Amino acid sequence: MISVLILTLNEEVNIGDCIDSVGWADDVLVLDSGSEDRTVEIAEAKGARVMHRPFDSFASQRNYGLREGNLRHDWVLHLDADERVTPSLRDALQAKARRGTMRAYRVPSKLMFRDTWLKHSGMYPTYQVRFGRRDALTFTQVGHGQRGELSAEQVGTLDEPLLHYAFSKGIADWVERHNRYSTDEAVHALEAEGKSTDWTALVWGDSQARRRALKDLSYRLPCRPLLRFFYVYLWRMGFLDGQPGFDYAVLLSFYEYLIGLKRRERTRGESQGQDGGKETST
């Protein structure tokens, strides 16, 4: 009824639990990007099929799996290895696969930190289009993430969430990944600066469209690291999550600071490149 596509790179810590959480699926495909640990061995021992493709972007990986993965079913659930499907979400997915009227569905996620659900600082619920018909759901890369290409009226929303264990491999791994992500976000921020604000989406768009428009607009705000901290810790009441909420707010502020540094670095580099092409008058 449902095929599952999981992206991996050195996920021996996560892949077993991820596959176990979709043990009800008879078609699980792991698309690996060159793992050097036991990821592939564990996945195959769990009964998953494994394919290999060098990583270029999340969107390209997902699209490749859809196109070349010989998936058995019309409905496909897209997962990362640090995500888990609960029994309640399983039931919701299967119900939509039987009787769903939309071509794809947004799925909320609960961010887990030190075995604690960050109910407030994790900004629950945030949604991603992760479940849809194989012939309809494709992705485009935006910043470090990916977006489904279907129009809003073709996408429904599920209430049951994924569990997202973003810190399962430790703080150092999170920082390393977000160092990479911040480079992609800096590029996207510079691109967003050159575009006009989509006020229609801000006023009339669905929650997903408003969130995207607000994010692009926010790139123009000063003091983004500090604003991000206050937004997460105070406005979203992250302080109610205790110490994990404070730690996560600080990490997000650090992430915003990296994006800003890399934006300025790229701007200076482009400026210096332009100046280098000019002749010096004497």
CSV table of C-alpha atoms in Angstrom, one decimal:
chain,number,residue,atom,x,y,z
A,1,MET,CA,0.0,0.0,0.0
A,2,ILE,CA,2.8,2.4,0.9
A,3,SER,CA,6.5,2.5,-0.1
A,4,VAL,CA,9.0,4.2,2.2
A,5,LEU,CA,12.1,6.1,0.9
A,6,ILE,CA,14.8,6.8,3.5
A,7,LEU,CA,17.9,9.0,2.8
A,8,THR,CA,21.1,8.0,4.6
A,9,LEU,CA,24.8,8.9,5.1
A,10,ASN,CA,26.6,7.3,8.0
A,11,GLU,CA,23.4,6.6,9.9
A,12,GLU,CA,24.2,3.4,11.8
A,13,VAL,CA,23.0,5.0,15.0
A,14,ASN,CA,19.6,5.7,13.5
A,15,ILE,CA,18.7,3.5,10.6
A,16,GLY,CA,17.7,0.4,12.5
A,17,ASP,CA,15.1,2.3,14.6
A,18,CYS,CA,13.9,4.2,11.6
A,19,ILE,CA,13.2,1.0,9.6
A,20,ASP,CA,11.7,-0.7,12.7
A,21,SER,CA,9.2,2.2,12.9
A,22,VAL,CA,8.0,1.4,9.4
A,23,GLY,CA,8.0,-2.4,9.9
A,24,TRP,CA,4.4,-2.5,8.6
A,25,ALA,CA,5.6,-1.5,5.1
A,26,ASP,CA,6.5,-4.2,2.7
A,27,ASP,CA,8.7,-1.9,0.5
A,28,VAL,CA,11.4,0.1,2.2
A,29,LEU,CA,14.1,1.7,0.0
A,30,VAL,CA,17.3,3.2,1.5
A,31,LEU,CA,19.0,5.6,-0.8
A,32,ASP,CA,22.6,5.8,0.6
A,33,SER,CA,25.1,8.6,-0.3
A,34,GLY,CA,28.3,6.7,0.5
A,35,SER,CA,28.2,5.6,4.1
A,36,GLU,CA,31.4,4.4,5.6
A,37,ASP,CA,29.9,2.9,8.7
A,38,ARG,CA,27.4,0.0,9.1
A,39,THR,CA,24.4,1.8,7.7
A,40,VAL,CA,24.0,-0.4,4.6
A,41,GLU,CA,24.7,-3.6,6.5
A,42,ILE,CA,22.0,-2.8,9.1
A,43,ALA,CA,19.5,-1.7,6.5
A,44,GLU,CA,19.9,-4.9,4.5
A,45,ALA,CA,19.7,-7.0,7.7
A,46,LYS,CA,16.4,-5.2,8.4
A,47,GLY,CA,15.0,-6.2,5.0
A,48,ALA,CA,15.3,-2.9,3.2
A,49,ARG,CA,16.5,-2.6,-0.4
A,50,VAL,CA,19.5,-0.3,-0.7
A,51,MET,CA,20.6,1.9,-3.6
A,52,HIS,CA,23.6,4.2,-3.9
A,53,ARG,CA,23.9,7.7,-5.3
A,54,PRO,CA,26.4,10.4,-4.5
A,55,PHE,CA,24.7,13.3,-2.7
A,56,ASP,CA,24.1,16.6,-4.4
A,57,SER,CA,20.9,17.8,-2.7
A,58,PHE,CA,18.1,16.5,-0.7
A,59,ALA,CA,15.6,17.3,-3.5
A,60,SER,CA,17.7,15.5,-6.1
A,61,GLN,CA,18.0,12.4,-3.9
A,62,ARG,CA,14.3,12.2,-3.2
A,63,ASN,CA,13.5,12.7,-6.9
A,64,TYR,CA,16.0,10.0,-7.9
A,65,GLY,CA,14.5,7.5,-5.5
A,66,LEU,CA,11.0,8.2,-6.9
A,67,ARG,CA,12.2,7.9,-10.5
A,68,GLU,CA,14.7,5.1,-10.3
A,69,GLY,CA,13.9,3.2,-7.1
A,70,ASN,CA,11.4,0.8,-8.6
A,71,LEU,CA,9.0,1.6,-5.8
A,72,ARG,CA,6.1,-0.9,-5.6
A,73,HIS,CA,3.3,1.3,-4.4
A,74,ASP,CA,1.6,4.4,-5.6
A,75,TRP,CA,1.9,6.2,-2.3
A,76,VAL,CA,5.4,7.1,-0.9
A,77,LEU,CA,6.5,8.2,2.5
A,78,HIS,CA,9.8,10.2,2.5
A,79,LEU,CA,11.9,9.9,5.7
A,80,ASP,CA,15.3,10.9,7.0
A,81,ALA,CA,17.1,8.3,9.1
A,82,ASP,CA,16.6,10.3,12.4
A,83,GLU,CA,12.8,10.2,12.0
A,84,ARG,CA,10.4,7.7,13.4
A,85,VAL,CA,6.8,6.9,12.5
A,86,THR,CA,4.4,6.3,15.4
A,87,PRO,CA,1.5,3.8,15.3
A,88,SER,CA,-0.9,6.7,15.1
A,89,LEU,CA,0.8,8.2,12.1
A,90,ARG,CA,0.9,4.8,10.5
A,91,ASP,CA,-2.8,4.6,10.8
A,92,ALA,CA,-3.3,8.1,9.4
A,93,LEU,CA,-1.0,7.3,6.4
A,94,GLN,CA,-2.8,4.1,5.6
A,95,ALA,CA,-6.2,5.8,5.8
A,96,LYS,CA,-5.1,8.4,3.3
A,97,ALA,CA,-3.6,5.8,1.0
A,98,ARG,CA,-7.0,4.1,0.9
A,99,ARG,CA,-9.3,7.1,0.7
A,100,GLY,CA,-7.2,10.3,0.4
A,101,THR,CA,-8.5,12.9,-2.0
A,102,MET,CA,-5.3,14.9,-2.2
A,103,ARG,CA,-2.2,14.2,-4.2
A,104,ALA,CA,0.2,14.7,-1.3
A,105,TYR,CA,0.1,15.6,2.4
A,106,ARG,CA,2.1,17.7,4.8
A,107,VAL,CA,3.3,15.9,7.9
A,108,PRO,CA,4.1,17.7,11.2
A,109,SER,CA,7.1,16.6,13.3
A,110,LYS,CA,7.9,16.7,17.0
A,111,LEU,CA,11.5,17.7,17.6
A,112,MET,CA,13.2,15.6,20.2
A,113,PHE,CA,16.2,16.8,22.2
A,114,ARG,CA,17.7,14.6,25.0
A,115,ASP,CA,14.6,12.5,24.9
A,116,THR,CA,12.5,15.6,25.5
A,117,TRP,CA,9.8,16.8,23.1
A,118,LEU,CA,10.6,20.5,22.5
A,119,LYS,CA,6.9,21.4,22.5
A,120,HIS,CA,7.5,25.2,22.5
A,121,SER,CA,11.0,25.9,21.3
A,122,GLY,CA,10.7,23.3,18.6
A,123,MET,CA,7.9,25.5,17.1
A,124,TYR,CA,5.5,22.6,16.9
A,125,PRO,CA,3.8,22.0,14.6
A,126,THR,CA,6.0,22.7,11.6
A,127,TYR,CA,5.1,20.8,8.4
A,128,GLN,CA,6.9,19.3,5.4
A,129,VAL,CA,5.4,17.6,2.4
A,130,ARG,CA,6.6,14.1,3.0
A,131,PHE,CA,3.8,11.8,1.8
A,132,GLY,CA,2.3,11.6,-1.6
A,133,ARG,CA,1.5,9.8,-4.8
A,134,ARG,CA,4.7,8.6,-6.6
A,135,ASP,CA,3.6,10.1,-9.9
A,136,ALA,CA,2.8,13.5,-8.4
A,137,LEU,CA,5.2,14.4,-5.7
A,138,THR,CA,8.6,15.8,-6.8
A,139,PHE,CA,10.9,18.2,-4.9
A,140,THR,CA,12.9,21.4,-5.5
A,141,GLN,CA,15.8,22.4,-3.3
A,142,VAL,CA,15.5,25.7,-1.3
A,143,GLY,CA,18.3,26.6,1.0
A,144,HIS,CA,19.3,23.4,2.8
A,145,GLY,CA,15.9,21.9,2.6
A,146,GLN,CA,13.4,20.8,-0.1
A,147,ARG,CA,9.9,21.7,-1.0
A,148,GLY,CA,7.2,19.8,-2.9
A,149,GLU,CA,6.3,21.2,-6.2
A,150,LEU,CA,2.5,20.7,-6.0
A,151,SER,CA,0.2,23.7,-5.7
A,152,ALA,CA,-1.4,24.3,-2.3
A,153,GLU,CA,-4.8,23.1,-3.3
A,154,GLN,CA,-3.4,19.6,-4.2
A,155,VAL,CA,-1.8,19.2,-0.8
A,156,GLY,CA,-3.6,18.1,2.4
A,157,THR,CA,-2.4,18.2,6.0
A,158,LEU,CA,-2.1,15.3,8.5
A,159,ASP,CA,-2.5,15.8,12.3
A,160,GLU,CA,-0.3,13.0,13.5
A,161,PRO,CA,3.4,13.8,13.7
A,162,LEU,CA,6.7,12.2,13.0
A,163,LEU,CA,9.2,12.0,15.8
A,164,HIS,CA,12.4,13.8,14.8
A,165,TYR,CA,15.5,12.9,16.7
A,166,ALA,CA,17.8,15.6,15.3
A,167,PHE,CA,20.3,15.2,18.1
A,168,SER,CA,20.6,11.4,18.1
A,169,LYS,CA,24.3,11.6,17.1
A,170,GLY,CA,25.2,14.3,19.5
A,171,ILE,CA,25.7,18.1,19.6
A,172,ALA,CA,28.9,17.9,17.5
A,173,ASP,CA,27.1,16.2,14.7
A,174,TRP,CA,24.3,18.8,14.8
A,175,VAL,CA,26.8,21.7,14.7
A,176,GLU,CA,28.7,20.0,11.8
A,177,ARG,CA,25.5,19.6,9.8
A,178,HIS,CA,24.3,23.1,10.4
A,179,ASN,CA,27.6,24.5,9.4
A,180,ARG,CA,27.0,23.0,6.0
A,181,TYR,CA,23.3,24.0,6.0
A,182,SER,CA,24.2,27.6,6.9
A,183,THR,CA,26.2,27.9,3.6
A,184,ASP,CA,23.1,26.9,1.6
A,185,GLU,CA,20.9,29.3,3.6
A,186,ALA,CA,23.4,32.1,3.1
A,187,VAL,CA,23.1,31.6,-0.7
A,188,HIS,CA,19.3,31.4,-0.5
A,189,ALA,CA,19.2,34.6,1.7
A,190,LEU,CA,21.2,36.5,-0.9
A,191,GLU,CA,18.8,35.3,-3.6
A,192,ALA,CA,15.8,36.3,-1.5
A,193,GLU,CA,17.2,39.9,-1.1
A,194,GLY,CA,17.0,40.4,-4.8
A,195,LYS,CA,13.3,39.5,-5.0
A,196,SER,CA,10.3,41.5,-4.0
A,197,THR,CA,8.3,40.3,-1.0
A,198,ASP,CA,5.3,38.1,-1.8
A,199,TRP,CA,2.7,40.1,0.1
A,200,THR,CA,-0.1,38.0,-1.4
A,201,ALA,CA,1.3,34.9,0.3
A,202,LEU,CA,1.7,36.8,3.6
A,203,VAL,CA,-1.9,37.9,3.7
A,204,TRP,CA,-3.9,35.3,1.7
A,205,GLY,CA,-1.6,32.2,1.5
A,206,ASP,CA,-1.9,29.0,3.4
A,207,SER,CA,0.2,28.4,6.5
A,208,GLN,CA,3.0,26.9,4.5
A,209,ALA,CA,3.1,29.8,2.0
A,210,ARG,CA,3.0,32.4,4.8
A,211,ARG,CA,5.9,30.6,6.6
A,212,ARG,CA,8.0,30.7,3.4
A,213,ALA,CA,7.2,34.3,2.7
A,214,LEU,CA,7.9,35.3,6.3
A,215,LYS,CA,11.2,33.5,6.2
A,216,ASP,CA,12.3,35.3,3.0
A,217,LEU,CA,11.2,38.6,4.5
A,218,SER,CA,13.1,37.9,7.8
A,219,TYR,CA,16.4,37.8,5.9
A,220,ARG,CA,16.1,41.6,5.7
A,221,LEU,CA,15.8,42.1,9.5
A,222,PRO,CA,18.8,43.3,11.5
A,223,CYS,CA,20.2,41.4,14.5
A,224,ARG,CA,18.7,38.1,13.3
A,225,PRO,CA,20.7,35.9,15.8
A,226,LEU,CA,19.3,37.8,18.8
A,227,LEU,CA,15.8,38.0,17.3
A,228,ARG,CA,15.8,34.3,16.7
A,229,PHE,CA,16.8,33.6,20.3
A,230,PHE,CA,14.0,35.9,21.7
A,231,TYR,CA,11.5,34.5,19.3
A,232,VAL,CA,12.2,30.9,20.2
A,233,TYR,CA,12.8,31.3,23.9
A,234,LEU,CA,10.4,34.1,24.8
A,235,TRP,CA,7.7,34.5,22.1
A,236,ARG,CA,7.3,30.8,21.5
A,237,MET,CA,7.7,30.2,25.3
A,238,GLY,CA,10.7,27.9,24.9
A,239,PHE,CA,11.5,28.6,28.5
A,240,LEU,CA,8.7,26.1,29.3
A,241,ASP,CA,10.9,23.4,27.8
A,242,GLY,CA,13.4,23.9,30.6
A,243,GLN,CA,17.1,23.6,30.0
A,244,PRO,CA,16.7,21.8,26.7
A,245,GLY,CA,14.6,24.7,25.4
A,246,PHE,CA,17.3,27.3,26.4
A,247,ASP,CA,20.1,25.2,24.8
A,248,TYR,CA,18.1,24.8,21.6
A,249,ALA,CA,17.4,28.5,21.4
A,250,VAL,CA,21.1,29.3,21.8
A,251,LEU,CA,22.0,26.7,19.1
A,252,LEU,CA,19.5,28.3,16.7
A,253,SER,CA,20.9,31.7,17.4
A,254,PHE,CA,24.4,30.4,16.6
A,255,TYR,CA,23.0,29.0,13.4
A,256,GLU,CA,21.6,32.4,12.4
A,257,TYR,CA,25.0,34.0,13.2
A,258,LEU,CA,26.8,31.5,10.9
A,259,ILE,CA,24.3,32.4,8.1
A,260,GLY,CA,24.9,36.1,8.5
A,261,LEU,CA,28.7,35.7,8.6
A,262,LYS,CA,28.6,33.6,5.4
A,263,ARG,CA,26.3,36.1,3.7
A,264,ARG,CA,28.7,38.9,4.4
A,265,GLU,CA,31.6,36.8,3.4
A,266,ARG,CA,30.0,36.1,0.0
A,267,THR,CA,29.0,39.7,-0.5
A,268,ARG,CA,32.6,40.8,0.2
A,269,GLY,CA,33.9,38.1,-2.1
A,270,GLU,CA,31.7,39.2,-5.0
A,271,SER,CA,32.5,42.8,-4.4
A,272,GLN,CA,36.2,42.1,-4.4
A,273,GLY,CA,35.8,40.0,-7.6
A,274,GLN,CA,34.1,42.9,-9.3
A,275,ASP,CA,36.8,45.4,-8.1
A,276,GLY,CA,39.5,43.0,-9.3
A,277,GLY,CA,38.2,43.2,-12.8
A,278,LYS,CA,38.6,47.0,-13.0
A,279,GLU,CA,41.7,48.8,-14.3
A,280,THR,CA,43.4,51.1,-11.8
A,281,SER,CA,43.7,54.7,-13.0
A,282,THR,CA,47.0,56.5,-12.7
